[in-house]
mmCIF file of C-alpha atoms in Angstrom:
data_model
loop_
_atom_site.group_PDB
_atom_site.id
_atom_site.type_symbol
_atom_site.label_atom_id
_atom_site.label_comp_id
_atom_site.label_asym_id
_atom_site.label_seq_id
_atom_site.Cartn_x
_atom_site.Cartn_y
_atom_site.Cartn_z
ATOM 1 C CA UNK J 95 23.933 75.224 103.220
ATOM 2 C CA UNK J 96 27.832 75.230 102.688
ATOM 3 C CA UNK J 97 29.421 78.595 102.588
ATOM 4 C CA UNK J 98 29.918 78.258 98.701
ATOM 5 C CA UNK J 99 26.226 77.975 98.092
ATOM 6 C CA UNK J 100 25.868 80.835 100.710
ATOM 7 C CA UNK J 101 28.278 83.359 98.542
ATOM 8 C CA UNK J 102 26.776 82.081 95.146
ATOM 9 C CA UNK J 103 23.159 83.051 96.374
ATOM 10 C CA UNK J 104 21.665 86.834 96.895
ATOM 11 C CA UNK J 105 21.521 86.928 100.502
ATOM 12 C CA UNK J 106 18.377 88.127 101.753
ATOM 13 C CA UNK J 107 17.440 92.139 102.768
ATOM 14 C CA UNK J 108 17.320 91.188 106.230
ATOM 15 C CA UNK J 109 21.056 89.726 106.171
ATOM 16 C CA UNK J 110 22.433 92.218 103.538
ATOM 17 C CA UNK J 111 20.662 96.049 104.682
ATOM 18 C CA UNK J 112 21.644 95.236 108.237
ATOM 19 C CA UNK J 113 25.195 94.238 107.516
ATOM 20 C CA UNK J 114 25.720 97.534 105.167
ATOM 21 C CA UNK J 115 23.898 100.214 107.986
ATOM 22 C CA UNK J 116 26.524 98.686 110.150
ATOM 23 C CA UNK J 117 29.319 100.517 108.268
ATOM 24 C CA UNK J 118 27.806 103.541 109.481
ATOM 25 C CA UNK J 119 29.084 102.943 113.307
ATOM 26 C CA UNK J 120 31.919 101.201 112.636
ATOM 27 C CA UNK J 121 33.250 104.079 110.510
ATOM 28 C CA UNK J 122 32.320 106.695 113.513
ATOM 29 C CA UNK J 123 33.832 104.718 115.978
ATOM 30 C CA UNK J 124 37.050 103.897 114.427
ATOM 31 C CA UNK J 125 37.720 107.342 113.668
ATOM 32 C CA UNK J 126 35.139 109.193 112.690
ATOM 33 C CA UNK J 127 35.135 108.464 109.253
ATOM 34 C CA UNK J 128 32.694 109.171 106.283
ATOM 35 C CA UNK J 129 31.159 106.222 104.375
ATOM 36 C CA UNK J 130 31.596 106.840 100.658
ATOM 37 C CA UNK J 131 32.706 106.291 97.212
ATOM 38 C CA UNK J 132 32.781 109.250 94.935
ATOM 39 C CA UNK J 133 35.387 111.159 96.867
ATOM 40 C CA UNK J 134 38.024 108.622 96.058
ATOM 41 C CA UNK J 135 38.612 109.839 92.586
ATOM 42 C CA UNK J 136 39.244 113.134 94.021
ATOM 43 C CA UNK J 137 41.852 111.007 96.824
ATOM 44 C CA UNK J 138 43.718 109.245 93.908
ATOM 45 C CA UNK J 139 43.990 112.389 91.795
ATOM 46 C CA UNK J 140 45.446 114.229 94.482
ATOM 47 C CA UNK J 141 47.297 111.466 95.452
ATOM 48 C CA UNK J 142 48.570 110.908 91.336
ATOM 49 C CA UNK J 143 48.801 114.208 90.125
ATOM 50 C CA UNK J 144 50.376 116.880 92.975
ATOM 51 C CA UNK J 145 49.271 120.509 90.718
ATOM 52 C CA UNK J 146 47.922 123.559 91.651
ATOM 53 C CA UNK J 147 44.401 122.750 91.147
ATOM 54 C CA UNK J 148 43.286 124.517 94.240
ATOM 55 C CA UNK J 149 40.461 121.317 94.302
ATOM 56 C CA UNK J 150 43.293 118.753 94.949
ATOM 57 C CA UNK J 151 45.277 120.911 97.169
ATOM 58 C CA UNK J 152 44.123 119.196 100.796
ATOM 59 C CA UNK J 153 46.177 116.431 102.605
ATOM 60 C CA UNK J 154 45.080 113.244 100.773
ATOM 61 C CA UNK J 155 46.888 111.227 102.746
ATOM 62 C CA UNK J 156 44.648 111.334 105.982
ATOM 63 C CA UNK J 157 41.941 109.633 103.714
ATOM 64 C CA UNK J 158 44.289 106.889 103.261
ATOM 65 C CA UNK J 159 41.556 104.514 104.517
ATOM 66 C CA UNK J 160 39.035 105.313 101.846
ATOM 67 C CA UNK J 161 41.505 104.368 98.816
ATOM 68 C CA UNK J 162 42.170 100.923 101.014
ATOM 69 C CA UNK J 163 38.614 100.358 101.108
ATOM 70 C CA UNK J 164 37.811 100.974 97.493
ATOM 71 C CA UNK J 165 40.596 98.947 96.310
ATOM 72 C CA UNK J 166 39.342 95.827 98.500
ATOM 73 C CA UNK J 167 35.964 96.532 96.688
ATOM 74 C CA UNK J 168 37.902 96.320 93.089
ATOM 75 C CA UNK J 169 39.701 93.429 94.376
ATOM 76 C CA UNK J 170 36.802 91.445 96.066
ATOM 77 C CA UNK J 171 34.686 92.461 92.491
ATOM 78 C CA UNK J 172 37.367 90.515 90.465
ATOM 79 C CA UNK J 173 37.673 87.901 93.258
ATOM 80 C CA UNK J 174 33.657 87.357 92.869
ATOM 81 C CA UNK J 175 33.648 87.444 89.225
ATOM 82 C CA UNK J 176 36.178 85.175 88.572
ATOM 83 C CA UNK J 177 35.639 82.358 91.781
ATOM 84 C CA UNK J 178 31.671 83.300 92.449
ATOM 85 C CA UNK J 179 30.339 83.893 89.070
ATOM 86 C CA UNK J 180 26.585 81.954 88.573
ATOM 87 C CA UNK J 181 26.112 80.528 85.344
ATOM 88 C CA UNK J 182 22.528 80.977 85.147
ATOM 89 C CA UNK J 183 20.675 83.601 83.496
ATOM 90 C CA UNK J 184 20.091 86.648 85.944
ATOM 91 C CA UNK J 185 16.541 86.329 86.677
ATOM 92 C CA UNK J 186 14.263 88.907 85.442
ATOM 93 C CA UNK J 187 10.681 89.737 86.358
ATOM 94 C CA UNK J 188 8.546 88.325 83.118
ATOM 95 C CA UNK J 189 6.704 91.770 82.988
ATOM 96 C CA UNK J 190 9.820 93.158 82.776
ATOM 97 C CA UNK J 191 11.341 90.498 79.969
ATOM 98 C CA UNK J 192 8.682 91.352 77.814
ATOM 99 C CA UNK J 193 8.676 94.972 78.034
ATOM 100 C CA UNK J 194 12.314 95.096 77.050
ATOM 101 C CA UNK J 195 11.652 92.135 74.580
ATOM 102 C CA UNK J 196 9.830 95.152 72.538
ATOM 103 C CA UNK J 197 13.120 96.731 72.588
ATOM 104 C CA UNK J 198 15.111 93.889 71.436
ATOM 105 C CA UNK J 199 16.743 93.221 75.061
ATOM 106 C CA UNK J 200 16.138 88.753 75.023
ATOM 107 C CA UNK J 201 19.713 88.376 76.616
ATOM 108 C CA UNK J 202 19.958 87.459 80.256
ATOM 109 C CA UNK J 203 22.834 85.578 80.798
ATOM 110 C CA UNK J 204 25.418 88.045 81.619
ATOM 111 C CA UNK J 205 24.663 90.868 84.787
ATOM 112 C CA UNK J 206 23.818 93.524 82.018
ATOM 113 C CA UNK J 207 22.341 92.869 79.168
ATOM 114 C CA UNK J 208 24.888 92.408 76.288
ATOM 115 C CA UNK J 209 22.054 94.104 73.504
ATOM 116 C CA UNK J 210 23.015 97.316 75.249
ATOM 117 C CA UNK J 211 26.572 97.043 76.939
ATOM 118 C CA UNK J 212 28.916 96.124 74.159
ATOM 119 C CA UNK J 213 31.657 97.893 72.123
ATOM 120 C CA UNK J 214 29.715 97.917 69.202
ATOM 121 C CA UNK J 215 26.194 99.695 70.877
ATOM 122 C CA UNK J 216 28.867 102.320 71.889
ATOM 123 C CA UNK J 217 28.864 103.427 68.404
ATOM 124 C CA UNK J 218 25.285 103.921 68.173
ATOM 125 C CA UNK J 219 23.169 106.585 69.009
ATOM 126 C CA UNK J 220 21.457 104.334 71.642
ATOM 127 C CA UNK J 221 24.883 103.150 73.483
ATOM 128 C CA UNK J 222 26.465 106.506 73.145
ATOM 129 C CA UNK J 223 23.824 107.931 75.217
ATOM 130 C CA UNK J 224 23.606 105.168 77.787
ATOM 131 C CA UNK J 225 26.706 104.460 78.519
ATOM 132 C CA UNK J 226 29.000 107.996 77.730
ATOM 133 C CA UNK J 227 25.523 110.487 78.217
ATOM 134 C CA UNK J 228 24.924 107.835 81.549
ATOM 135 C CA UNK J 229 28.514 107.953 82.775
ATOM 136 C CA UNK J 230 28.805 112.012 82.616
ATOM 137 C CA UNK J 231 25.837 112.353 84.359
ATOM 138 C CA UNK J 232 26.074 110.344 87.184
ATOM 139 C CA UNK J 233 29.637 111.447 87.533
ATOM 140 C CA UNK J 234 28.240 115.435 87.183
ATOM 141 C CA UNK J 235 25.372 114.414 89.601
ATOM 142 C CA UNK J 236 27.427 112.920 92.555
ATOM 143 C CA UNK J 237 29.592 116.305 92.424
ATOM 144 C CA UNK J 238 26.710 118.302 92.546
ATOM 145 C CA UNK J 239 25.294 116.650 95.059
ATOM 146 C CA UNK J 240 28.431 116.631 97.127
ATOM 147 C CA UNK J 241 28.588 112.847 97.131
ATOM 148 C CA UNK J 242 27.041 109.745 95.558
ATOM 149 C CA UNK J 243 24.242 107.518 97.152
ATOM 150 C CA UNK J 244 26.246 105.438 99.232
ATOM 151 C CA UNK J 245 27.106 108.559 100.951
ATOM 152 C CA UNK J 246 24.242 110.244 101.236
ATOM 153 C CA UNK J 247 21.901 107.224 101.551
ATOM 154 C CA UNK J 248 23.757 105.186 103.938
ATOM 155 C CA UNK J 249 25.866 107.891 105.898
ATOM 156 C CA UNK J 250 24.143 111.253 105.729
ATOM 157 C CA UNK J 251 20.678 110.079 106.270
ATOM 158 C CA UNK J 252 22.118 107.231 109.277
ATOM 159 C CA UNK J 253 23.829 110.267 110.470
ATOM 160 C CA UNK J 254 20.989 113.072 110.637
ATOM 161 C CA UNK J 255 22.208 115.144 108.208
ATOM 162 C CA UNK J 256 19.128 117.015 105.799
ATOM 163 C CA UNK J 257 21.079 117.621 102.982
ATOM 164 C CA UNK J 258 21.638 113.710 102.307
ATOM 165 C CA UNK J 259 17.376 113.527 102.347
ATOM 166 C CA UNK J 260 16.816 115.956 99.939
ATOM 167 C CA UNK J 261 19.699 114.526 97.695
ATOM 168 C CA UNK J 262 18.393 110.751 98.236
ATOM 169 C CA UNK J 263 15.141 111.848 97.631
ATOM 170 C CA UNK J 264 16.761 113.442 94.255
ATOM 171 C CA UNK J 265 18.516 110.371 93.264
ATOM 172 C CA UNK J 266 15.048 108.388 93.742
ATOM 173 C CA UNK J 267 12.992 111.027 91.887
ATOM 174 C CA UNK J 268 15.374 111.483 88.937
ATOM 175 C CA UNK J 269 15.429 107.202 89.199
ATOM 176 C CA UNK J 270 12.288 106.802 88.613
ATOM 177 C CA UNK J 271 11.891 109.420 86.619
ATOM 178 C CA UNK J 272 14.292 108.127 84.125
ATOM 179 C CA UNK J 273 13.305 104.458 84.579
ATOM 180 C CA UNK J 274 9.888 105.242 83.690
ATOM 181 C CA UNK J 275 9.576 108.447 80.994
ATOM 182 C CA UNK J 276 13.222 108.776 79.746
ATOM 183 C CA UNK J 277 14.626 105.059 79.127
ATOM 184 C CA UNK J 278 11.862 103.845 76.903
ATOM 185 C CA UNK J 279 12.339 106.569 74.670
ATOM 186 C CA UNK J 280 16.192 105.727 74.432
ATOM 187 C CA UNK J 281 15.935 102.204 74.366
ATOM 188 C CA UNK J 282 13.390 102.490 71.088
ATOM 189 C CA UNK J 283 16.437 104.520 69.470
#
């Protein structure tokens, strides 16, 4: 296997959950940092606009790290999408196809599924609610929370800490949860 066909292929769980727990130490030992994504819009807002906002008032700078390491994730997501990209259709389970199939969801060839994500499904009811009603609640989660699941998954559970449980048992509750009883009624919208 060359290391082209390597990056173009889903590695397996046993490659990929190993390499991602192994944040967790590195972070500690290189300075005792905290794994996690959410609090970099809180770092770049400080960072962007200096006010009295006694929320942003904290020195930004010693979290330095955390805006490198997002912006190598934006950078290595453009990197993958434009070099890495697989033209096949993302493959779906076929219980799965022909539950959504009921919904009007056939189209599998781009990572979301372009019935849904689109400009024009913004402007429906459907859309509106999935993508702006989805967006302000998963940003109004993680600050509830204190932190998305990459933090409290990964870090706070790796690291001992009970409120990251409760919260990733949340996340995985409200998941299925919406998955399963909420979606289907949006979807048929």
């Amino acid at each position: 296997m060359t290391i082209t066909e390597l990056l173009h292929n889903p590695w397996p769980w046993y490659v990929a959950g190993p390499l991602i727990g192994l944040t967790v130490p590195v972070l500690l030992i290189l300075g005792n940092k905290s794994f996690g994504i959410s609090s970099s819009l809180r770092h770049i807002c400080a960072a962007c606009f200096p006010s009295k906002i006694p929320f942003f008032e904290y020195d930004w700078k010693k979290e330095r790290w955390n805006l490198f390491f997002v912006s190598g994730i934006f950078v290595g997501g453009i990197i993958a999408a434009s070099l890495l990209s697989n033209p096949s259709p993302v493959a779906v389970n076929p219980a799965l196809v022909s539950d959504l199939a009921r919904y009007g969801i056939t189209d599998y060839h781009s990572l979301v599924p372009v019935q849904i994500f689109n400009w024009q499904s913004l402007l429906t009811a459907r859309g509106l609610i999935l993508m702006a009603g989805g967006g302000f609640l998963v940003g109004f989660g993680t600050r509830y929370a204190g932190g998305c699941t990459s933090g409290h998954a990964i870090m706070g559970i790796s690291t001992l800490q009970w409120p990251s449980v409760v919260a990733t048992v949340c996340f995985m509750a409200g998941g299925f949860i919406m998955a399963n009883l909420i979606l289907p009624f949006i979807l048929a919208l």
